[in-house]
Coordinates of C-alpha atoms in Angstrom, one line a residue:
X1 CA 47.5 -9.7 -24.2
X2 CA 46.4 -6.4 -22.3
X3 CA 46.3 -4.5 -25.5
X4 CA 43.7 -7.2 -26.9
X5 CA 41.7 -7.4 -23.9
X6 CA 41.7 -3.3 -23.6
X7 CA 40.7 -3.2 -27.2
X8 CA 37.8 -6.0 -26.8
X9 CA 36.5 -3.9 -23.8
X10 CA 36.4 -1.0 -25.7
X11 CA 34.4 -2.4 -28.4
X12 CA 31.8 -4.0 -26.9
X13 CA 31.5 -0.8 -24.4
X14 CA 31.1 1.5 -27.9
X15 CA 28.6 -1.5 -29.3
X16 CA 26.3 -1.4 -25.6
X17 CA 22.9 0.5 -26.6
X18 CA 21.4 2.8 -23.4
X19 CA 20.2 0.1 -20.2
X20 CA 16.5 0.5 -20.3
X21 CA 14.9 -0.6 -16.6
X22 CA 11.4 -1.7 -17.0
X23 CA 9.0 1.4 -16.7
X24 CA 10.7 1.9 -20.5
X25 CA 7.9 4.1 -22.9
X26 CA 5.4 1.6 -23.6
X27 CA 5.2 -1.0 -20.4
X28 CA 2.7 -1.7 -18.5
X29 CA 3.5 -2.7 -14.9
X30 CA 1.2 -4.8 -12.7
X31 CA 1.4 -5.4 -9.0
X32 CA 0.0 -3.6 -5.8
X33 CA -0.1 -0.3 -4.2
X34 CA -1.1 2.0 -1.6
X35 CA -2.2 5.6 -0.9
X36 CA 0.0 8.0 1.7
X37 CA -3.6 8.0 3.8
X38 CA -4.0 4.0 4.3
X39 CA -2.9 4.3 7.5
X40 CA -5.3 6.4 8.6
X41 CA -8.4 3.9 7.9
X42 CA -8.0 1.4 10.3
X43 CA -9.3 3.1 13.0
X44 CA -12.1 4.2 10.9
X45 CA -13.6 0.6 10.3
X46 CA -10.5 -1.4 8.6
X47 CA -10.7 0.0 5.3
X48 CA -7.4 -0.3 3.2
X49 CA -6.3 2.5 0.6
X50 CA -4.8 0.4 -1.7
X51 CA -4.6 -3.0 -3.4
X52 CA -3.9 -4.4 -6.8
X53 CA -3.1 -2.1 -9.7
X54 CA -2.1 -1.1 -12.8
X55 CA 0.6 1.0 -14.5
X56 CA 1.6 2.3 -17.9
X57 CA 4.9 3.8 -18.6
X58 CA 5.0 6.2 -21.4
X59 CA 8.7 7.5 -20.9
X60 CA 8.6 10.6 -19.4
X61 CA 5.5 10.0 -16.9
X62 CA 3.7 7.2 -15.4
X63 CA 0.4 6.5 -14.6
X64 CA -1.8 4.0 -12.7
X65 CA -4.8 3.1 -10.4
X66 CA -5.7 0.5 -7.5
X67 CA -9.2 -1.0 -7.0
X68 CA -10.1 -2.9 -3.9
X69 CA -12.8 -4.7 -2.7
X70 CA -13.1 -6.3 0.6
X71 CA -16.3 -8.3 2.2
X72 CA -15.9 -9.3 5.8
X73 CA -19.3 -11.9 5.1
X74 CA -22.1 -10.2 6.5
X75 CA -25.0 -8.2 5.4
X76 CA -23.9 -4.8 4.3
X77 CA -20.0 -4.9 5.0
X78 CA -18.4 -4.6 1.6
X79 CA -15.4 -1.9 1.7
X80 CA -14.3 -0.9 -1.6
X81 CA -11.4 1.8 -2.5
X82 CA -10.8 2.9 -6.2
X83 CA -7.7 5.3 -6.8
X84 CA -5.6 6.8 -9.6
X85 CA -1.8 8.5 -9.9
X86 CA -0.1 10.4 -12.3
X87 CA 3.8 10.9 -11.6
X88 CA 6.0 12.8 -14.2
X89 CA 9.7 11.5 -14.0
X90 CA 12.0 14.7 -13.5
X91 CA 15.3 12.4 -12.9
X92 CA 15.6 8.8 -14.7
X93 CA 18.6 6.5 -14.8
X94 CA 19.2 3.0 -15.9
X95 CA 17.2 1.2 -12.9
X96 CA 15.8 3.9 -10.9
X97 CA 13.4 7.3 -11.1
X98 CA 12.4 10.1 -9.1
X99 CA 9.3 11.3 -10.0
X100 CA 6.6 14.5 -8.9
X101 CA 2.9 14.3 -9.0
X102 CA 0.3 13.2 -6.7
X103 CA -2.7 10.6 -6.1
X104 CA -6.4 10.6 -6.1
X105 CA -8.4 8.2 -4.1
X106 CA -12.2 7.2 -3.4
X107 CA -12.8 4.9 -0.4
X108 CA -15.9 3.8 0.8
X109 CA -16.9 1.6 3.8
X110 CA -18.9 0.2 6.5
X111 CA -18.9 1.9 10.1
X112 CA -21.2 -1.0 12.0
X113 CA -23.8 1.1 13.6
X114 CA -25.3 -0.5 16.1
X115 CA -29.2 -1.3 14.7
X116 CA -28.6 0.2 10.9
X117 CA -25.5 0.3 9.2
X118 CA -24.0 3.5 8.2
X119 CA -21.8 3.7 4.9
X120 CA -18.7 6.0 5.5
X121 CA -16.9 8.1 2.0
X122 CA -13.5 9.3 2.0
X123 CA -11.9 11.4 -0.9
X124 CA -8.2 11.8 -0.8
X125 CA -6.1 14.3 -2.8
X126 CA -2.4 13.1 -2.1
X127 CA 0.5 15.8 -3.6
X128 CA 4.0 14.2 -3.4
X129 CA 6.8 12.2 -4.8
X130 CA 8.2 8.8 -5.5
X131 CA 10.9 6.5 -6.2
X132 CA 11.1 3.8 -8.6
X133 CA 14.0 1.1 -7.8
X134 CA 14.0 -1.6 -10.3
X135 CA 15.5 -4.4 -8.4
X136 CA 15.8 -6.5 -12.5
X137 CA 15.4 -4.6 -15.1
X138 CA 11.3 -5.3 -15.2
X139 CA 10.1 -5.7 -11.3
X140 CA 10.4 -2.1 -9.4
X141 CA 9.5 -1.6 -6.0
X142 CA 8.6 2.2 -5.4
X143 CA 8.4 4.8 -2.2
X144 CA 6.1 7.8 -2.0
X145 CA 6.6 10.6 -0.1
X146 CA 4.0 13.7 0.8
X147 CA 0.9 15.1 1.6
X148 CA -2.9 13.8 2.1
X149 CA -5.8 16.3 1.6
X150 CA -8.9 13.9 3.1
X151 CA -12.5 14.7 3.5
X152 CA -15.2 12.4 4.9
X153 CA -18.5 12.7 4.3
X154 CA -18.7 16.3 3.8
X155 CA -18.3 16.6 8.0
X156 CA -14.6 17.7 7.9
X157 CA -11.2 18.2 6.2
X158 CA -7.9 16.6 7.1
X159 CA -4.3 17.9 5.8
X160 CA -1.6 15.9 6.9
X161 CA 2.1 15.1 5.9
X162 CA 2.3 11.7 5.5
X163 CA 5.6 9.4 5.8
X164 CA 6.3 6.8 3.4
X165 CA 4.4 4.2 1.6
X166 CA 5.0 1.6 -1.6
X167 CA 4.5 -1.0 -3.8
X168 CA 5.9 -3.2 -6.5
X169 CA 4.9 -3.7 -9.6
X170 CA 6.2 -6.2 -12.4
X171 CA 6.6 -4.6 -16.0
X172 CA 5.8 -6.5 -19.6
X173 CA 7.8 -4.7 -22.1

């Protein structure tokens, strides 16, 4: 009985093809994410860096991008944030990555002046790294990890390490 049971084990472990996770070449993955420097925005009016989005997995990298639009219901109080990544995958296994690469975000909003509106613009170059944990084989929730290069209106700079933020994202093959 052991020697059948050993020898149907070892055939259906030869017969297994490689576990592919979702973010497999080809998927697209759609869910919601946010840039390292959403954290900083609330102070500066409520805007959020992030929202909705959209990946594509072709193997060895990924790519996405968020757009948000937000409008409290007044005259001139519409927020919106647009953003893009690009992460190449230097370690992949079964149901998890770690990749390198970096963000790119545009947000633009509303500062309530008193009398007159004022419109406020923030770009954000965002260097770093993430990991992809697919908790099935086709939903992954990810962590990223780095820095936030931010300028506003042309009136300053901002570098900043930045701790972690994520997202989740569920992948059609």
């Amino acid at each position: 009985m052991k020697k059948t049971l050993l020898a149907a084990a070892l055939v259906v472990a030869a017969s297994a093809g490689s576990a592919f996770a979702g973010g497999s070449p080809g998927s697209i993955g759609v869910g919601a994410e946010y840039l390292l420097s959403g954290g900083l925005l609330p102070s500066q009016g409520g805007a959020i860096a992030g929202g909705p989005s959209l990946n594509y997995d072709a193997g060895q990298f990924h790519v996405g991008g968020f757009l948000a639009i937000a409008d409290g219901g007044g005259s001139n109080d519409t927020d919106i944030g647009i953003g893009g990544r690009f992460f190449y995958h230097v370690a992949s296994s079964a149901m998890a990555d770690f990749s390198v690469g970096g963000s790119l975000g545009y947000l633009s909003f509303d500062t309530h002046v008193p009398m007159g509106g004022s419109r406020t613009n923030f770009v954000f170059i965002e260097p770093g790294a993430q990991i992809r944990a697919f908790i099935v084989p086709n939903v992954a929730l990810s962590a990223t990890i780095g820095l936030t290069i931010g300028a506003g209106d042309a009136q300053g700079l901002a570098l900043t390490g930045q701790t972690v933020t994520g997202g989740i994202h569920y992948y059609f093959f």
